[in-house]
XYZ file of C-alpha atoms in Angstrom:
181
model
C -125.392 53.069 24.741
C -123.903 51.319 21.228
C -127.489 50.372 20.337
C -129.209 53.103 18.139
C -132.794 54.033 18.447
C -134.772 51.815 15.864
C -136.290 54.444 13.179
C -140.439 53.514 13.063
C -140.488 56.375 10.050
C -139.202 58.827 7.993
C -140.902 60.955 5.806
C -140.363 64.532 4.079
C -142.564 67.136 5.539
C -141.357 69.824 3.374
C -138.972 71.356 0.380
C -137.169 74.358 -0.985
C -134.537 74.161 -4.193
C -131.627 73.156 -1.511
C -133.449 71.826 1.144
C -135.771 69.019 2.743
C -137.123 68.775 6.195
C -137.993 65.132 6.954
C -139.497 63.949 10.247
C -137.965 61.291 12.171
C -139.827 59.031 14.142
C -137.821 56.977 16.872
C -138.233 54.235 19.529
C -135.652 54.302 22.361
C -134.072 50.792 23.866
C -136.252 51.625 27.100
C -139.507 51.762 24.904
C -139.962 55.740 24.733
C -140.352 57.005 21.246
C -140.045 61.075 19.539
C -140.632 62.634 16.670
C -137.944 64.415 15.435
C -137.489 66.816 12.258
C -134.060 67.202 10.718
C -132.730 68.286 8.243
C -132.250 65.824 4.940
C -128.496 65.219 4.685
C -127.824 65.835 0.857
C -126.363 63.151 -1.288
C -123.131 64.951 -2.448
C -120.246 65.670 0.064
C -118.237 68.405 1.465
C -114.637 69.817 1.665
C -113.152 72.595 3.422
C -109.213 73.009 3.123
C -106.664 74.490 5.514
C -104.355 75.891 2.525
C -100.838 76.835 4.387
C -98.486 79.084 2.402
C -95.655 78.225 4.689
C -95.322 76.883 8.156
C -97.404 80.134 9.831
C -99.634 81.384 6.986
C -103.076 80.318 6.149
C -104.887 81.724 3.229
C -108.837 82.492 3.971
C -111.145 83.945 2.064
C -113.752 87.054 2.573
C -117.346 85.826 1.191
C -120.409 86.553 1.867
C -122.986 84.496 4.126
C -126.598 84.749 3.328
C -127.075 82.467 6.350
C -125.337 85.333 8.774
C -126.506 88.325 6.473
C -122.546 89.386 6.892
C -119.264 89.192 4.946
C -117.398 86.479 6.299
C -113.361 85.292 6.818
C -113.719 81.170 6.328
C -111.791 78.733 4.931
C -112.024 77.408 0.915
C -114.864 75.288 0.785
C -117.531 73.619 -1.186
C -118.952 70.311 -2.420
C -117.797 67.347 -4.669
C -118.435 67.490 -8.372
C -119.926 64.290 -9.940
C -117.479 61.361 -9.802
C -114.675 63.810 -7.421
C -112.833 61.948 -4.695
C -112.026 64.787 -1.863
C -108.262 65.400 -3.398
C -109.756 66.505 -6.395
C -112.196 68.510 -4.856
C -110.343 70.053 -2.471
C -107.861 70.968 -5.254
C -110.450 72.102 -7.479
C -111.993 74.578 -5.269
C -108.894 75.613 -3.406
C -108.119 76.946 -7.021
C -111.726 78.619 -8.074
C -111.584 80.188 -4.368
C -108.379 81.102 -3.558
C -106.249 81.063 -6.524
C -103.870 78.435 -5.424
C -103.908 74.132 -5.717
C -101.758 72.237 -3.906
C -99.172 69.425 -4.409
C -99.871 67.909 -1.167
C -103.311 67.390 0.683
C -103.683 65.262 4.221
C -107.215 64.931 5.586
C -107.678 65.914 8.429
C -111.043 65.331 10.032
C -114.668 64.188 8.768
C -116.784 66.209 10.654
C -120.218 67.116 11.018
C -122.078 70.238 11.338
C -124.814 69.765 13.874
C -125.211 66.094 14.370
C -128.721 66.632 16.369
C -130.662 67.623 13.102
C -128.514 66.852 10.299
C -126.256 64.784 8.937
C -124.102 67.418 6.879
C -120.732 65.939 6.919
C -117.399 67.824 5.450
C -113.712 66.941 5.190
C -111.307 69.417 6.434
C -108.101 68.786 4.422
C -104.943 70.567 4.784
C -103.057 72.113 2.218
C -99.636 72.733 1.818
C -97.110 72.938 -0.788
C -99.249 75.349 -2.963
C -98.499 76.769 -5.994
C -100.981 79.498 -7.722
C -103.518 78.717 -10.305
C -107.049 80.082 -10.821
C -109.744 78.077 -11.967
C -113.284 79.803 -12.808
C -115.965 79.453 -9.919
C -119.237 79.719 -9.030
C -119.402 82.374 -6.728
C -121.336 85.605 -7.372
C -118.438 87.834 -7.034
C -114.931 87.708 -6.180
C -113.591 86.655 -3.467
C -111.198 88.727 -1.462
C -107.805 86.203 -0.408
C -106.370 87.223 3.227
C -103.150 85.632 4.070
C -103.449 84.950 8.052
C -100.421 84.415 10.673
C -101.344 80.892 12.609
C -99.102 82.558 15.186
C -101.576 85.315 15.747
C -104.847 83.082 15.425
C -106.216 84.226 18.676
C -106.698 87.796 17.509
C -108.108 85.985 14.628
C -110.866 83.749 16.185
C -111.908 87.256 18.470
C -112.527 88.920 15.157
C -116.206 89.906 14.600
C -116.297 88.584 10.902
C -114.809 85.257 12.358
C -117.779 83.197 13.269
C -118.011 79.936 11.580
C -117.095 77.119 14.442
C -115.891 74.196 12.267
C -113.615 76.609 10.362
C -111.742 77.738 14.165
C -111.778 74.133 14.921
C -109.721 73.285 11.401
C -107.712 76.033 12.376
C -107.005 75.033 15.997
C -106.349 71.648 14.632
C -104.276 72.798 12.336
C -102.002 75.116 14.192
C -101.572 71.999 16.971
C -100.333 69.335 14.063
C -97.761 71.610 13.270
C -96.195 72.219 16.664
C -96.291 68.810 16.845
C -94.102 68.579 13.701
């Protein structure tokens, strides 16, 4: 199973200001071939930080999803300014969304969102040693900071405002690297 389907085509079958749909034509290693239609994986990357105030505390962050219609807890996150490596912006936008950078970042993970129609990928870093400092964002209002036992994450994760999967799964991750410590 290491040998990928050969692409025959792909071309863009439609587009909005943030999006493209492109069409994916395939051919299988036993002959069969699809069409499939994904989503266009955008040319700037992704960070989403885990930013611990000590050993048990997570900050996260109430904001708004236009996707879920619903105010959402989530982790800091956003994507890379022009010539950014993923320190700088995870620092950058742990400070515009939380209030806080930190003097020590480890990533964690590259993961992807939904690997069966898109390639969206985002690095889940974690944060520690913060210190507070605010830099101006670009979010539509502010953003509401919740500090968040680790110790009491189930109660967290059965929270009806606590949807998002790859934020539980940097969370999960999270608390298990530091019982491992």
């Amino acid at each position: 199973m290491d040998e990928k389907p050969e692409i025959l085509d792909t071309r863009l079958v439609a587009k909005s200001r943030l999006f493209g749909i492109e069409e994916l034509h395939l051919r299988f290693r036993n002959g069969e071939e699809r069409t499939y239609e994904r989503l266009r994986t955008p040319p700037i990357a992704a960070v989403m930080m885990v930013p611990l105030l000590d050993n048990d505390t997570v900050l996260l962050i109430r904001e708004y999803g236009a996707g879920t219609e619903s105010y959402e807890l989530t982790l800091p996150k956003g994507a890379f300014e022009h010539g950014e490596d993923w320190r700088e912006a995870a620092n950058r936008e742990l400070k515009e969304e939380a209030g806080h950078g930190a003097h020590k970042l480890t990533l964690m993970k590259d993961m992807t969102l939904s690997p069966g129609y898109m390639g969206h990928r985002i690095k889940v870093v974690l944060a520690e040693d913060l210190y507070e400092e605010t830099l101006p964002g670009d979010e539509p209002e502010p953003l509401e900071v919740v500090p968040w036992k680790l110790s009491e994450l189930d109660q967290l994760i059965e929270r009806d405002d606590v949807t998002e999967a790859r934020v539980i799964a940097a969370l999960l991750m999270t608390k298990r690297l530091l019982e491992q410590r």
